Coordinates of C-alpha atoms in Angstrom, one line a residue:
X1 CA 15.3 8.0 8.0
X2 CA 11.4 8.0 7.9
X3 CA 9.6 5.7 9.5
X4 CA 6.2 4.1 8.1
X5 CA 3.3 2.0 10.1
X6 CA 0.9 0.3 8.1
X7 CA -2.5 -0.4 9.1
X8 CA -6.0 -0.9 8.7
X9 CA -5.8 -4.8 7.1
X10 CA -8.2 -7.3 8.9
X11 CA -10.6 -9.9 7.3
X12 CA -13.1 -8.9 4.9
X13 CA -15.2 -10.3 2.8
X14 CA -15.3 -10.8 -1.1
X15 CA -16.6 -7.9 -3.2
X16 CA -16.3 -5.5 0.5
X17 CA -14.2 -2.2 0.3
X18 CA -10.9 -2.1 2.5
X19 CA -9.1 1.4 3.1
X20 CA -5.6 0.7 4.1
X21 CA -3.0 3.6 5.8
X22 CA 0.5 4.5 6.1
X23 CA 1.7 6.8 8.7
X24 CA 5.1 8.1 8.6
X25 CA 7.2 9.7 11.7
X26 CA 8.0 12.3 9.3
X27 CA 7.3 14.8 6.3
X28 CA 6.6 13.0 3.6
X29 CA 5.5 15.6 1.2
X30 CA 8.6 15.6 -1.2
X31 CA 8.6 12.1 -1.6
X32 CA 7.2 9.3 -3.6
X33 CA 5.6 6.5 -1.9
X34 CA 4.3 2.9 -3.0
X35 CA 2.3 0.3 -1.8
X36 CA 3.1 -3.7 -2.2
X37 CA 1.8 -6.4 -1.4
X38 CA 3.0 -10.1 -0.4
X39 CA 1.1 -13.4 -0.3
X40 CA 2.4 -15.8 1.4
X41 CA 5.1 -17.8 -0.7
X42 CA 4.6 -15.3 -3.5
X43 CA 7.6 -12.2 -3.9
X44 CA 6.4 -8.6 -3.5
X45 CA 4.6 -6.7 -5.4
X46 CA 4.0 -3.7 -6.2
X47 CA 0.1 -2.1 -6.1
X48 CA 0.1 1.6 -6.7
X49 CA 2.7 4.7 -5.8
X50 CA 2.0 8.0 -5.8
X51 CA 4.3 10.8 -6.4
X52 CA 5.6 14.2 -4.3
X53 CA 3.1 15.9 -6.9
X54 CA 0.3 14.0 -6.3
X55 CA 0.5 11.7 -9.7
X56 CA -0.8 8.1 -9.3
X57 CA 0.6 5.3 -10.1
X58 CA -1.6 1.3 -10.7
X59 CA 0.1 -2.4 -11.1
X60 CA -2.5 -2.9 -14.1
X61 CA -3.4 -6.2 -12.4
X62 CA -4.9 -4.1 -9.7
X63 CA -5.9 -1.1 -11.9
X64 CA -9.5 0.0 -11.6
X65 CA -10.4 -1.6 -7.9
X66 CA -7.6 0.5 -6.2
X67 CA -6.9 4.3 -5.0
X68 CA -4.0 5.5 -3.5
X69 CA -4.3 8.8 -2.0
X70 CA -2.1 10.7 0.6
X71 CA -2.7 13.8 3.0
X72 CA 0.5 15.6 3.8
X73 CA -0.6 17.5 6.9
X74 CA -1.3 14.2 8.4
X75 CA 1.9 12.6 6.6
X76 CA -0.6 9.7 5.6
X77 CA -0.5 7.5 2.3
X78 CA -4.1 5.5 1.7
X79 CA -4.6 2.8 -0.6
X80 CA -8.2 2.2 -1.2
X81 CA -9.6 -1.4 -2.5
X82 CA -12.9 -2.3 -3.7
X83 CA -14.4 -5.2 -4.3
X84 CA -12.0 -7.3 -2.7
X85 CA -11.0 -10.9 -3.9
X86 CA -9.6 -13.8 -1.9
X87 CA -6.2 -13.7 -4.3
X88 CA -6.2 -9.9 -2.7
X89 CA -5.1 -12.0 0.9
X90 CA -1.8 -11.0 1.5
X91 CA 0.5 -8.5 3.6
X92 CA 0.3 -4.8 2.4
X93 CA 3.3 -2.6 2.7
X94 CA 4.4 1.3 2.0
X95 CA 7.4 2.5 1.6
X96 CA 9.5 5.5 -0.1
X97 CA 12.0 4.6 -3.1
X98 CA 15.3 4.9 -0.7
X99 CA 14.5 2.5 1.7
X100 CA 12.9 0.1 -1.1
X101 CA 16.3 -0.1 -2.4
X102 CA 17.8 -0.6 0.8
X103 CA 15.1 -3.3 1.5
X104 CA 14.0 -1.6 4.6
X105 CA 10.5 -2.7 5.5
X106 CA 8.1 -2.3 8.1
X107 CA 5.8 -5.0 9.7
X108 CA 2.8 -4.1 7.0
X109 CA -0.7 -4.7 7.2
X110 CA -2.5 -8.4 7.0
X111 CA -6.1 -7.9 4.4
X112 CA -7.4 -11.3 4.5
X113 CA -10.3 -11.7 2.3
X114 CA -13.0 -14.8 3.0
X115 CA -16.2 -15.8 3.0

């Protein structure tokens, strides 16, 4: 199955603009792929998806401060965030439907946001 690295988390500050990728090992043009998210002690969460198509999909808690984009000749997903807030802190994942299910994950990316 497809593989998918996160990256691009680090510390940022409040109100800053964080642009978060997800490489897979393979094609991922004919699939659907999400973003989620995890604060420590808290479940995960989904953030946005974005479809084989190119439709978009926005948790409306995060709705309006994020974009999720994806390049299929570099079989990338991105997930822009603006104006960053500390309750944004957590680990960022992506992943496809199938291995959701499955509750296949990678390592994902740590966005910490501080003063």
């Amino acid at each position: 199955q497809v593989q998918l690295v996160e990256s691009g988390g680090g510390l940022v500050q409040p109100g800053s603009s964080l642009r978060l990728s997800c490489t897979a090992s393979g094609d991922i043009s004919h699939l659907s792929v999400g973003w989620f998210r995890q604060a420590p002690g808290q479940q995960r969460e989904s953030v946005a998806a974005v479809t084989s198509v190119g439709t978009t999909h926005y948790s409306e808690f995060l709705k309006g401060r994020v974009t999720v984009s994806r390049d299929n000749a570099k079989n990338t997903l991105y997930l822009q965030i603006n104006d960053v807030r500390p309750e944004d802190t957590a680990v960022y994942y992506c992943n496809t439907p199938a291995r959701t299910f499955f509750g296949s994950w990678g390592q994902g990316t740590q966005v910490t946001v501080s003063s």
